[in-house]
Short mmCIF file of C-alpha atoms and ligand atoms in Angstrom, two decimals:
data_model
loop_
_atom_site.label_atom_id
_atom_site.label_comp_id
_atom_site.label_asym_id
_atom_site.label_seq_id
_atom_site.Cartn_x
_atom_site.Cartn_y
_atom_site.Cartn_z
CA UNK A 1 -135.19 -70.15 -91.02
CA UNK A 2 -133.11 -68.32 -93.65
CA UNK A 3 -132.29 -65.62 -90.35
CA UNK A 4 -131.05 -68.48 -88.72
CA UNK A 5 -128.87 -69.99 -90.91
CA UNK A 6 -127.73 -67.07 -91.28
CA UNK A 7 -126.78 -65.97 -88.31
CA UNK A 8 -125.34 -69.87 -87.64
CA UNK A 9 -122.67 -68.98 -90.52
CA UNK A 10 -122.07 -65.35 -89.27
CA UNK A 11 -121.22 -66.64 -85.95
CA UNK A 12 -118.79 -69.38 -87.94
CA UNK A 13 -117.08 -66.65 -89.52
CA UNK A 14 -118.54 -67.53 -93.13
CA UNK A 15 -119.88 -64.23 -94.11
CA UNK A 16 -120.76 -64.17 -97.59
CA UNK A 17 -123.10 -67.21 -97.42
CA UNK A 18 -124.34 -65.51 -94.28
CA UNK A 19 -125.22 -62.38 -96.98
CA UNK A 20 -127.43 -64.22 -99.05
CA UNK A 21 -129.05 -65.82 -96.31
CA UNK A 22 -129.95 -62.82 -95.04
CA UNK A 23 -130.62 -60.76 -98.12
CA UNK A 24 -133.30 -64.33 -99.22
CA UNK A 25 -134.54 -63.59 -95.31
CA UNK A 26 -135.37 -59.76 -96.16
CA UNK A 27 -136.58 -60.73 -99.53
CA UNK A 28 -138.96 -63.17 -98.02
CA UNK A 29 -140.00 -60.51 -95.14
CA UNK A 30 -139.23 -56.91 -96.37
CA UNK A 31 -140.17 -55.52 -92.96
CA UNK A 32 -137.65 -58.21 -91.22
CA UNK A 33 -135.67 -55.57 -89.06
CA UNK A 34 -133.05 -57.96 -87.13
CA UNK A 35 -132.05 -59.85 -90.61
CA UNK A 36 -131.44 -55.89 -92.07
CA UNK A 37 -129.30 -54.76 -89.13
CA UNK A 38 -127.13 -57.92 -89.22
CA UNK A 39 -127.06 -57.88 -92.81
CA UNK A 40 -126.23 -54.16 -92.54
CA UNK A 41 -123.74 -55.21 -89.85
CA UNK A 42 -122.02 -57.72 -92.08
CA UNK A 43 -122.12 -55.26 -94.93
CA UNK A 44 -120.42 -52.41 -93.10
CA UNK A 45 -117.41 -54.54 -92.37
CA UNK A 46 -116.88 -55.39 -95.49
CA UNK A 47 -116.74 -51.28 -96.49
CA UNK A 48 -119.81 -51.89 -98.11
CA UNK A 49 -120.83 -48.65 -96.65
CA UNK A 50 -123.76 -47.30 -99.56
CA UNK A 51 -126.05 -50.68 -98.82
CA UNK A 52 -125.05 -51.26 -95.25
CA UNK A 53 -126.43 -47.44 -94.95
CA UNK A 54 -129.68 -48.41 -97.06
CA UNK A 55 -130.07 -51.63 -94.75
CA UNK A 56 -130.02 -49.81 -91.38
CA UNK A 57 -131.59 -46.45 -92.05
CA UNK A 58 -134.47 -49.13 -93.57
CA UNK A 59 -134.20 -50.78 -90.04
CA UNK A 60 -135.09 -47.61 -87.79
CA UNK A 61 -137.68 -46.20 -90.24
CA UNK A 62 -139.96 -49.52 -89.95
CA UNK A 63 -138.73 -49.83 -86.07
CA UNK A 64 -137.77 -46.48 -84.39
CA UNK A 65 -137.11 -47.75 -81.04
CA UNK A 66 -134.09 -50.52 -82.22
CA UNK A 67 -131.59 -49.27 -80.82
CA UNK A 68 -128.45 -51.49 -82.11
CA UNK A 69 -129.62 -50.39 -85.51
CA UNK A 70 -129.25 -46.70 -84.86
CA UNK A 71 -126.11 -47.37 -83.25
CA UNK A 72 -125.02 -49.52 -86.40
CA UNK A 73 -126.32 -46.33 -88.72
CA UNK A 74 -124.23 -44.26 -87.01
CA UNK A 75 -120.89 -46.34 -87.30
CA UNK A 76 -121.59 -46.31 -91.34
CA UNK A 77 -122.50 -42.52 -91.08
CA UNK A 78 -119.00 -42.14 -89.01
CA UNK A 79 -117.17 -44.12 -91.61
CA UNK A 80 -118.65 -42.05 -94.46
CA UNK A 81 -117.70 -39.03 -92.92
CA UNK A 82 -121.04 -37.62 -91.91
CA UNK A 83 -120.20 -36.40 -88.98
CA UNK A 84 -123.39 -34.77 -87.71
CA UNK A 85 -125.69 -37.66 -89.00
CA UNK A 86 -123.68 -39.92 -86.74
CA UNK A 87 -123.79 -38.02 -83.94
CA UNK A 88 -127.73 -38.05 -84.01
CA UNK A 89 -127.84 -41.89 -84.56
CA UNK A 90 -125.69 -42.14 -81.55
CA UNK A 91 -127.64 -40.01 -79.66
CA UNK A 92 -130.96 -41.79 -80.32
CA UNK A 93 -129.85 -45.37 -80.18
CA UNK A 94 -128.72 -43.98 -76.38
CA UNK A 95 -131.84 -42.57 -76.00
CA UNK A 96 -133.97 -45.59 -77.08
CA UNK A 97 -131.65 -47.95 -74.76
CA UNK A 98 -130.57 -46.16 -71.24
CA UNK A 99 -127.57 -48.45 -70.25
CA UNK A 100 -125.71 -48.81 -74.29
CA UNK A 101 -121.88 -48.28 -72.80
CA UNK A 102 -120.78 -49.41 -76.70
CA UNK A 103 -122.50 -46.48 -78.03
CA UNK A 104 -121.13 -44.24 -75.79
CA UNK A 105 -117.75 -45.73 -76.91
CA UNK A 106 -118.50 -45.32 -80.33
CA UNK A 107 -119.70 -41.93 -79.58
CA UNK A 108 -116.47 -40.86 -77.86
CA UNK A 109 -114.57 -42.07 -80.83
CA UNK A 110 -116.53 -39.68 -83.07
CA UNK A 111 -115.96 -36.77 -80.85
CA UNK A 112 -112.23 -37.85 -80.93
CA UNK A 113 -111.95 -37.62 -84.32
CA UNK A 114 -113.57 -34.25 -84.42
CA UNK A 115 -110.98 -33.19 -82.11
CA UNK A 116 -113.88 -32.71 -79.42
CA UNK A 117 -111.68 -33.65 -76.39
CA UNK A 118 -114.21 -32.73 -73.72
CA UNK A 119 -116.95 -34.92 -75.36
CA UNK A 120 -115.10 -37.91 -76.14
CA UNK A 121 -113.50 -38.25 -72.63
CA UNK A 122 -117.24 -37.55 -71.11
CA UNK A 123 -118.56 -40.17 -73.57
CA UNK A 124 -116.06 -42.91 -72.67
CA UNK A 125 -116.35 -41.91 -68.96
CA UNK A 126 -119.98 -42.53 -69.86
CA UNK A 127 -118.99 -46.09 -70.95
CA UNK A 128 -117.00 -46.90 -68.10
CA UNK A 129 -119.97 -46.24 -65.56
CA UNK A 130 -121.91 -48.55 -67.18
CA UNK A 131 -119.41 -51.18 -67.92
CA UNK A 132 -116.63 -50.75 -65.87
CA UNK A 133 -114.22 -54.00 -67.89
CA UNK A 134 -115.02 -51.83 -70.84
CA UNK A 135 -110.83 -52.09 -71.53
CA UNK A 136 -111.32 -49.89 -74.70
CA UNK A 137 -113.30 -47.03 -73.36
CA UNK A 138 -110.24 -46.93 -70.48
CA UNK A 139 -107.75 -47.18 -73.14
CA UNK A 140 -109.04 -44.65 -75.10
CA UNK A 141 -108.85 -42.19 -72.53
CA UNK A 142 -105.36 -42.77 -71.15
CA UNK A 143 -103.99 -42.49 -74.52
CA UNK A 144 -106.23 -39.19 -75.58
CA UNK A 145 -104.91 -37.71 -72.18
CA UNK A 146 -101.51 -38.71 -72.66
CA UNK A 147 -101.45 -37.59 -76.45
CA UNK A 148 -102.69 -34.55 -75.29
CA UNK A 149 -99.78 -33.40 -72.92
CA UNK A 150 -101.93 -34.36 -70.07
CA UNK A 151 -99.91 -36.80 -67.68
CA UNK A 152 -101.19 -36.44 -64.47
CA UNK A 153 -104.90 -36.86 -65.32
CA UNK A 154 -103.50 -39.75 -67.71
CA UNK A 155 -101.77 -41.10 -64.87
CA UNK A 156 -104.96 -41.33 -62.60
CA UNK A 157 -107.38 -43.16 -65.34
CA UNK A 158 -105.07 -45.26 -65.99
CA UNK A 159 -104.24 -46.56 -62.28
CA UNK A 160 -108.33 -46.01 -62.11
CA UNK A 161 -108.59 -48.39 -64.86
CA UNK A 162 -105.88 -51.17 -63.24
CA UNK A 163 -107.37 -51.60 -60.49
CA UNK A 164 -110.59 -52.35 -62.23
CA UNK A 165 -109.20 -54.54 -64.68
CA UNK A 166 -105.93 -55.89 -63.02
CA UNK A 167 -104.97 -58.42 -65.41
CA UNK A 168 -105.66 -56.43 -69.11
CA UNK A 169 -101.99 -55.83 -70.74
CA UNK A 170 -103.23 -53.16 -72.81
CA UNK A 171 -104.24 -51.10 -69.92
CA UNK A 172 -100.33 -52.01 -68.25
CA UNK A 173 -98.88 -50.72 -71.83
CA UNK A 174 -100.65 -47.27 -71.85
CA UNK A 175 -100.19 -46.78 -68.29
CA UNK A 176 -95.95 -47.36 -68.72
CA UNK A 177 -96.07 -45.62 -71.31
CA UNK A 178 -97.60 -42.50 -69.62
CA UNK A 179 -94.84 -43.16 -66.32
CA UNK A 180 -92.06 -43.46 -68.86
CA UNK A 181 -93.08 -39.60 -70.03
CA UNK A 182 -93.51 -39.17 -65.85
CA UNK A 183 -89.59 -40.22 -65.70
CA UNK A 184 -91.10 -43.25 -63.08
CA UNK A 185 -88.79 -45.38 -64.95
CA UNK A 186 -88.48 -47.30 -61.97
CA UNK A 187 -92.48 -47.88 -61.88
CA UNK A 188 -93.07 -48.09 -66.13
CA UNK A 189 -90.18 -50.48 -66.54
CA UNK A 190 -91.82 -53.31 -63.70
CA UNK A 191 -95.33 -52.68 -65.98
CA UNK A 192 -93.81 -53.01 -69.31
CA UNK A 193 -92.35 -56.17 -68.07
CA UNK A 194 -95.51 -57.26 -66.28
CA UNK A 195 -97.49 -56.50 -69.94
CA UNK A 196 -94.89 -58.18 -71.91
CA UNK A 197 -95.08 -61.27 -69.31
CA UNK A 198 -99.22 -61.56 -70.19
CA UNK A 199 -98.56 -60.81 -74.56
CA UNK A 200 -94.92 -61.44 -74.94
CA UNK A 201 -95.24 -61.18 -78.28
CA UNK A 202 -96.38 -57.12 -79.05
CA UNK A 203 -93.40 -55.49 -81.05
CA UNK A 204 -94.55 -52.43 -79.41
CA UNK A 205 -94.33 -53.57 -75.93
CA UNK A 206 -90.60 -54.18 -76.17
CA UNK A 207 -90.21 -51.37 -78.78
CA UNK A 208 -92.02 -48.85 -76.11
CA UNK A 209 -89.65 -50.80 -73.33
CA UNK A 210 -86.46 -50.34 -75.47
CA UNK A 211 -87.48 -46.30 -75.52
CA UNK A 212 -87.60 -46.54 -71.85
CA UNK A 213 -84.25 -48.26 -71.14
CA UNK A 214 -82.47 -45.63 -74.12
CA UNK A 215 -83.92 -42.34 -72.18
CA UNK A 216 -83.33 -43.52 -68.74
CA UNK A 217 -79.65 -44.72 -69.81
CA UNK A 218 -79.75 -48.21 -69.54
CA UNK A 219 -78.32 -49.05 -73.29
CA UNK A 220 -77.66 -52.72 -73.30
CA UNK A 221 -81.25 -53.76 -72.39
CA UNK A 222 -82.81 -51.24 -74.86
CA UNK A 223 -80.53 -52.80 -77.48
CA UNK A 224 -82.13 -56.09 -76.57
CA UNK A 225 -85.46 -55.24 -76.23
CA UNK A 226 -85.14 -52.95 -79.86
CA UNK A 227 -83.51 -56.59 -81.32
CA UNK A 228 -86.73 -57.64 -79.51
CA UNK A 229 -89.30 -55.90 -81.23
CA UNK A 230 -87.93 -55.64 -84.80
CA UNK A 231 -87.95 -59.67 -84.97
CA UNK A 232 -91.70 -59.56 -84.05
CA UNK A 233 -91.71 -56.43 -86.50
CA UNK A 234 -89.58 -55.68 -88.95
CA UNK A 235 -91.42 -52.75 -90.57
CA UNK A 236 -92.11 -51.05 -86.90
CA UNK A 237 -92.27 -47.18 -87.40
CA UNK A 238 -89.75 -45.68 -86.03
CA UNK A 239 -87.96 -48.55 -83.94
CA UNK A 240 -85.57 -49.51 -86.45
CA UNK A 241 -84.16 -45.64 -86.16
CA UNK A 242 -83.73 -45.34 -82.54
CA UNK A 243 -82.11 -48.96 -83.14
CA UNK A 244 -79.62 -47.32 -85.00
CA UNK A 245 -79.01 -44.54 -83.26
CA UNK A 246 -78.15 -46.62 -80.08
CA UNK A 247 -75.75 -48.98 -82.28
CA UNK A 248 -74.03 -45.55 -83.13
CA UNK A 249 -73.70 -44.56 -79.50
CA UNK A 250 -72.29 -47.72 -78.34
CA UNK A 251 -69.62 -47.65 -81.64
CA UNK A 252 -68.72 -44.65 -80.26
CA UNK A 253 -68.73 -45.70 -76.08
CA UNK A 254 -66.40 -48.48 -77.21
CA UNK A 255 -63.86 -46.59 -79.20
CA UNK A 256 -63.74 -44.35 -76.18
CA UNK A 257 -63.35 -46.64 -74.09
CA UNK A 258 -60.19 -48.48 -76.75
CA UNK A 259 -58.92 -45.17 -76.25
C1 NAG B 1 -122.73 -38.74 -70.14
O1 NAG B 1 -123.76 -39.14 -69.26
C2 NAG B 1 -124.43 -38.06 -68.63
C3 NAG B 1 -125.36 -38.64 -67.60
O2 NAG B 1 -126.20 -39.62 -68.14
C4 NAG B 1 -125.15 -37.23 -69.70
O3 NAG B 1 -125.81 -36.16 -69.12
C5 NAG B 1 -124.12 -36.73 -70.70
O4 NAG B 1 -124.78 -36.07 -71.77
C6 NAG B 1 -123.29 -37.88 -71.26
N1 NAG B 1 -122.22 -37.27 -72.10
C7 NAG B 1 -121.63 -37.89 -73.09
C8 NAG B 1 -120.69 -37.10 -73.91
O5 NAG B 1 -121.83 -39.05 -73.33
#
């Protein structure tokens, strides 16, 4: 009962009287592995990282085969920088539960941050397979191949991914972003637009858009769509520079053209 209450005010969004409902549920039932993981769960998104860690290696060592647990251990061990220890937990959480495309996500993120490029696009391809809406996985990919200096192959997920999941604006953002490096300004521009149509309200939609217009020449609309994007977000990196830079140009366009 405590468990479920619990997880009743977890699902609310009241987490800390869902902690000590599930701490009195683990006190009552030391060996109660689903109350640890979620407590663990809770625990690790509040940065609690040291008892979250205590929670869900707990979890595994009384049940090996639990799976969410492992994969939960290994986001902790991720966060806390132990790399290898992660990677394991990963690995067996997979192994305990065939079809986990979130652990392979999760996985590919670790390998990302360990600058394994190989492994984190094979893990997130891995995720894709199994869940082919996984948006994030896709995502992840385009923007690791575009980061990367790789375009083309950038290109291809990402038109892989669209045609998947037509309608995500996320997916329409990293793809015209990637065409906008391809100079298909025709192409990047018409899914900018179509992005900012779906979430008109992402400062870096119209900031990335306003980029677009600036390179490919087209100054009044990237002054509008920079005006744009610095409402939404004043404190946007780098936005509020190019913003100024293209106020500068078109000073000096008009006293030219006083002239
Ligand atoms: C991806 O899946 C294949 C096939 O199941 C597996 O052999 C491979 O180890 C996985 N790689 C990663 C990085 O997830």
């Amino acid at each position: 009962v405590h468990y479920n209450v619990g997880k009743n005010l977890a699902d609310k969004g009241n987490q800390s009287a869902a902690i000590k409902y599930y701490r009195e549920a683990v006190r009552l039932n030391p060996k109660y592995v689903h109350a640890m993981n979620n407590l663990g769960n809770i625990l690790k998104e509040r940065n609690e990282l040291q008892e979250a860690e205590e929670l869900l290696s707990l979890a595994v060592q009384i049940q090996p085969d639990f799976a969410a647990a492992w994969m939960n251990l290994g986001i902790v061990q991720n966060s806390l920088r132990r790399f290898e220890e992660a990677e394991q937990s990963y690995w067996t959480a997979i192994k305990h539960r065939k079809k986990y495309p979130d652990c392979y996500y999760n996985l590919g993120r670790l390998y990302a941050d360990l600058n394994r490029h190989i492994d984190a696009l094979n893990a997130w391809r891995n995720a894709t397979v199994l869940k082919p809406e996984h948006s994030l996985a896709w995502n992840n990919m385009i923007i690791l191949l575009d980061n990367t200096g790789n375009l083309a192959q950038a290109e291809a997920v990402g038109r892989e991914a669209l045609q998947l999941i037509p309608n995500d604006h996320s997916l329409m953002f990293s793809l015209a972003n990637v065409l906008g490096k391809s100079q298909k300004y025709k192409e990047s521009e018409a899914l900018f637009l179509k992005a900012i149509k779906a979430n008109p309200n992402a400062a870096s939609y119209h900031g990335n858009l306003a980029v677009l217009y600036h390179r490919w020449g087209n100054l009044d609309l990237a002054k509008k769509h920079y005006e744009v994007s610095l409402k939404l977000d004043p404190m946007a990196p780098g936005t509020r520079e190019n913003y100024n830079l293209l106020r500068r140009k078109l000073e000096q366009l008009q006293k030219k053209g006083g002239a």
